[in-house]
XYZ file of C-alpha atoms in Angstrom:
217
model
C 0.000 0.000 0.000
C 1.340 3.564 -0.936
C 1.803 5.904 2.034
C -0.242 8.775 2.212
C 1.661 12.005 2.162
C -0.724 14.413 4.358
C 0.039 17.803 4.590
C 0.405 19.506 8.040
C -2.205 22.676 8.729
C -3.246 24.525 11.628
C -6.826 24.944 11.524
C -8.533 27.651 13.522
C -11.741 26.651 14.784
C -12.821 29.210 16.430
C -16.677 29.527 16.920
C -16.747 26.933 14.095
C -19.404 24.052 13.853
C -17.255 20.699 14.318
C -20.067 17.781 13.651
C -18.810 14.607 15.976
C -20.511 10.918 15.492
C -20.486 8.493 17.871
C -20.316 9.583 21.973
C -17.914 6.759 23.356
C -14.458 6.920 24.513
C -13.090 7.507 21.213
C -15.288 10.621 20.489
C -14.356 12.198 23.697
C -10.539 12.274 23.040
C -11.688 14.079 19.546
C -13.617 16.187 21.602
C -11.386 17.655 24.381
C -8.938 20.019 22.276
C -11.605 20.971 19.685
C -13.316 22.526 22.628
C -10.085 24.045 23.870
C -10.055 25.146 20.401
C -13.075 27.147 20.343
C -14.972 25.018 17.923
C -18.846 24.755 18.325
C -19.325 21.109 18.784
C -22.000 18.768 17.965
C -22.175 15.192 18.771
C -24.790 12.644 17.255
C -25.114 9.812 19.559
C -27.346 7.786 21.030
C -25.302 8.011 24.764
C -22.200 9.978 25.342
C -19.520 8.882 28.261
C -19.918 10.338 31.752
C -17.505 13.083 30.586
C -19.058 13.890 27.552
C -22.416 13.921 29.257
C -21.206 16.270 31.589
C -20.351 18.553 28.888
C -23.627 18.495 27.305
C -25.408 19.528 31.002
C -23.466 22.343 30.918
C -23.943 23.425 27.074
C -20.577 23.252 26.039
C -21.335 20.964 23.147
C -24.661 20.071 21.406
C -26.234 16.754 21.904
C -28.599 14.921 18.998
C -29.778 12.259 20.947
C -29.919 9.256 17.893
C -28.229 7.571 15.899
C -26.701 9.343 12.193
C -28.692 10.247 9.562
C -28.118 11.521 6.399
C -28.021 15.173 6.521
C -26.683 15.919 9.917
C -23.374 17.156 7.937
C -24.942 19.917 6.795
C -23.406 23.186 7.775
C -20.576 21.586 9.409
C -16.529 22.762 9.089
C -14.910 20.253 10.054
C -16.263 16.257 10.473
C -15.543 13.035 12.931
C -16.154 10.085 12.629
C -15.726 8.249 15.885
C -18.765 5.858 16.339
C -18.113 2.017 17.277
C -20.064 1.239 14.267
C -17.161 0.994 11.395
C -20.195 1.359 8.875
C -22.093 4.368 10.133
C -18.335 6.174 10.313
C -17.903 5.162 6.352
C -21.367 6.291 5.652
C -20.469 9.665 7.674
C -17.342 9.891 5.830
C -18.979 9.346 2.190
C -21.411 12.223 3.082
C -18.768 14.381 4.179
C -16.377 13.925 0.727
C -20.087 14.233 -1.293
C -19.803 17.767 0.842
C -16.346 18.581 0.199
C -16.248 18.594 4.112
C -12.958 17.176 5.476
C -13.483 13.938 7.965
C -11.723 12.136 10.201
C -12.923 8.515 10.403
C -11.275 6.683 14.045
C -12.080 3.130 12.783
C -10.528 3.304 9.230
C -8.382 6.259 8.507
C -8.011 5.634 4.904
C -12.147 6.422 4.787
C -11.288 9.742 5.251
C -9.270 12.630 4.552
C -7.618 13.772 7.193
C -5.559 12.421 10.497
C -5.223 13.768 14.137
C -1.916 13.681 15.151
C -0.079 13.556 18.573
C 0.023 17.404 19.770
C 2.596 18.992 22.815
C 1.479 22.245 23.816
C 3.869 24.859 25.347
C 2.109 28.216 25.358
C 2.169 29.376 22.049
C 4.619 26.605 20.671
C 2.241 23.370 18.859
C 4.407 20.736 17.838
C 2.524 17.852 15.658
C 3.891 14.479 15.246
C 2.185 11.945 12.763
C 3.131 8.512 12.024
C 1.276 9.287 9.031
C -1.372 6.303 10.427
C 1.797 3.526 10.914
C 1.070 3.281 14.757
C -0.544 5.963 17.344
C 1.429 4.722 20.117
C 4.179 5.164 18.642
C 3.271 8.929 17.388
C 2.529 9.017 21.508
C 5.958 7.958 22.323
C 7.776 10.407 20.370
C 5.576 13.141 21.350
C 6.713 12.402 25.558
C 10.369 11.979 24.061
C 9.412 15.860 22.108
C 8.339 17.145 25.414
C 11.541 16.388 27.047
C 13.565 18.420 24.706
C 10.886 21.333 24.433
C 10.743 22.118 28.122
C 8.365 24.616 30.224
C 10.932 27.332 29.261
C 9.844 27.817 25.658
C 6.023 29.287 27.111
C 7.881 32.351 28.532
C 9.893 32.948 25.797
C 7.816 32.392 23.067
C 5.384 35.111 24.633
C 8.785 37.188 25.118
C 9.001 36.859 21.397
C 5.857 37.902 20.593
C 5.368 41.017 22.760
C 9.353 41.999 21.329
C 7.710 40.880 17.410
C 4.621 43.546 18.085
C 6.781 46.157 19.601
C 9.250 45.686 16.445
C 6.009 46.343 13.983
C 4.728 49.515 16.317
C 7.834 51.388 16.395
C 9.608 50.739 13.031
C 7.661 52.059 9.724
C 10.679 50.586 7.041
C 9.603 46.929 6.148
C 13.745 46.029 5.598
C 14.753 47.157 8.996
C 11.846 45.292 10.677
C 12.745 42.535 8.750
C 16.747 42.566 9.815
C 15.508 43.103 13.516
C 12.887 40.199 13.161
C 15.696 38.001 12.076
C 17.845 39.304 15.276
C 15.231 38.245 18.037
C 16.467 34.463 16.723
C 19.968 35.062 18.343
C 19.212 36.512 21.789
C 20.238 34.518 24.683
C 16.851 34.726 26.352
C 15.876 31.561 26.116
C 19.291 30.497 27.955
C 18.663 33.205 30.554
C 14.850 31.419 31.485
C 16.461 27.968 31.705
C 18.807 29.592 34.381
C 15.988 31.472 36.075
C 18.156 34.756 35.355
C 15.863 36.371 32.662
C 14.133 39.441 33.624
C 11.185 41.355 32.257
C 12.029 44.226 29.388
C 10.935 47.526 30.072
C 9.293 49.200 27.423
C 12.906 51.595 27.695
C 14.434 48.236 27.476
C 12.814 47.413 24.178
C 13.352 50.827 22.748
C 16.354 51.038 23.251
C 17.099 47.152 21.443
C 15.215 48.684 18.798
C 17.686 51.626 18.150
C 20.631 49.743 19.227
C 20.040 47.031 16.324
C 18.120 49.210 13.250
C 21.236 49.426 11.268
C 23.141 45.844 9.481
C-alpha cells in the first residue's frame, strides 16, 4: 500500500461548527482540544460517556440524541467520525467527501481525509507528530520523548518573542529594517537566561532602546 503524504495545517476553529458521530471513549478524546479550540461542537449519539455527558449539562457541546442520519453534515466545518459502528463512520465519511467537508474517520483512517496527530502544547509553541497512520502509540511515544527536549521554558519565551515581534512592527515604519531586527530576536540569549531562572522582564525603555541599538546591518 502507498503511504499517504498528508500535509500539516493549523486549523482555527474558532466559533466553528465541528459535527462529531459516535459519543464513546473515542469521540471524547476528539472532543477535548476541539473545545479548547473554540470550535462549536456537535455530537450525534445515542449516549455519550460520563464526561461527555457532563459537557452536554453544561452546554458546552450540542447533543442529537440518535443515531446518524443523512443530513446531519450539513453546515458543518470540520467532520468526525468516531462511532463504534465501522459502517455508520464510512457512511459519515462518504457524506462528508459528497460535501467537500474534510473527515476524520477513528475506525478506518483511509475512509477519510484527514488524520489527528499527537500534539505537545507549550504556550504558544504546537508541535505535531504523525506517524502518518503507521502506529498511534508510537506517534505518543515520540511526542513524551518531544516534550523532554521542548521544556516549560519555551512558554515564557515564546510570549517574550511575541510582545518583542509587536513592539518591532509599532515602532519601526521601514519593512527592511523590521525585517533585519525580526531576524535578530532568533539570536538573543533569552531563552538560555529562562532555563537559568536569570531572565528578567524588558521595560518598554528596554525594548526601545534594542530597537535603536540594532536598526542598522
Amino acid at each position: 500500500m502507498n503511504m499517504v503524504n498528508y500535509i500539516p495545517v493549523m486549523l482555527d476553529l474558532q466559533d466553528q461548527r465541528v459535527v462529531v458521530i459516535g459519543g464513546g471513549a473515542v469521540a471524547e478524546r476528539k472532543i477535548g482540544p476541539l473545545l479548547e479550540a473554540g470550535a462549536t461542537v456537535t455530537v450525534v449519539s445515542l449516549s455519550l460517556t460520563e464526561r461527555l455527558s457532563e459537557f452536554a449539562e453544561k452546554g458546552m457541546l450540542i447533543w442529537i440524541s440518535r443515531p446518524y442520519a443523512p443530513g446531519d453534515l450539513e453546515g458543518a466545518f470540520l467532520v468526525y467520525a468516531a462511532s463504534s459502528d465501522a459502517a455508520v463512520n464510512e457512511a459519515a465519511a462518504r457524506e462528508a467527501k459528497a460535501l467537500g467537508l474534510p473527515v476524520n474517520v477513528a475506525s478506518h483512517a483511509e475512509a477519510g481525509n484527514f488524520i489527528t496527530p499527537g500534539v505537545l502544547r507549550r504556550g504558544r509553541l504546537t508541535v505535531a507528530v504523525s506517524t502518518s497512520g503507521a502506529g498511534p502509540g508510537v506517534a505518543a511515544k515520540i511526542t513524551e520523548q518531544v516534550a523532554e527536549m521542548l521544556g516549560e521554558e519555551y512558554e515564557p519565551y515564546l510570549d517574550f518573542l511575541h510582545a518583542l515581534r509587536v513592539e518591532i512592527k509599532r515602532q519601526e515604519p521601514s519593512a527592511a529594517v523590521r525585517a533585519r531586527l525580526l531576524r535578530k530576536l532568533a539570536h538573543l540569549g533569552v531563552l538560555d537566561e529562562i532555563r537559568q531562572g536569570t531572565f528578567k522582564d524588558w521595560s518598554p525603555e528596554t525594548v526601545q532602546v534594542w530597537i535603536a541599538a540594532n536598526r542598522e546591518a
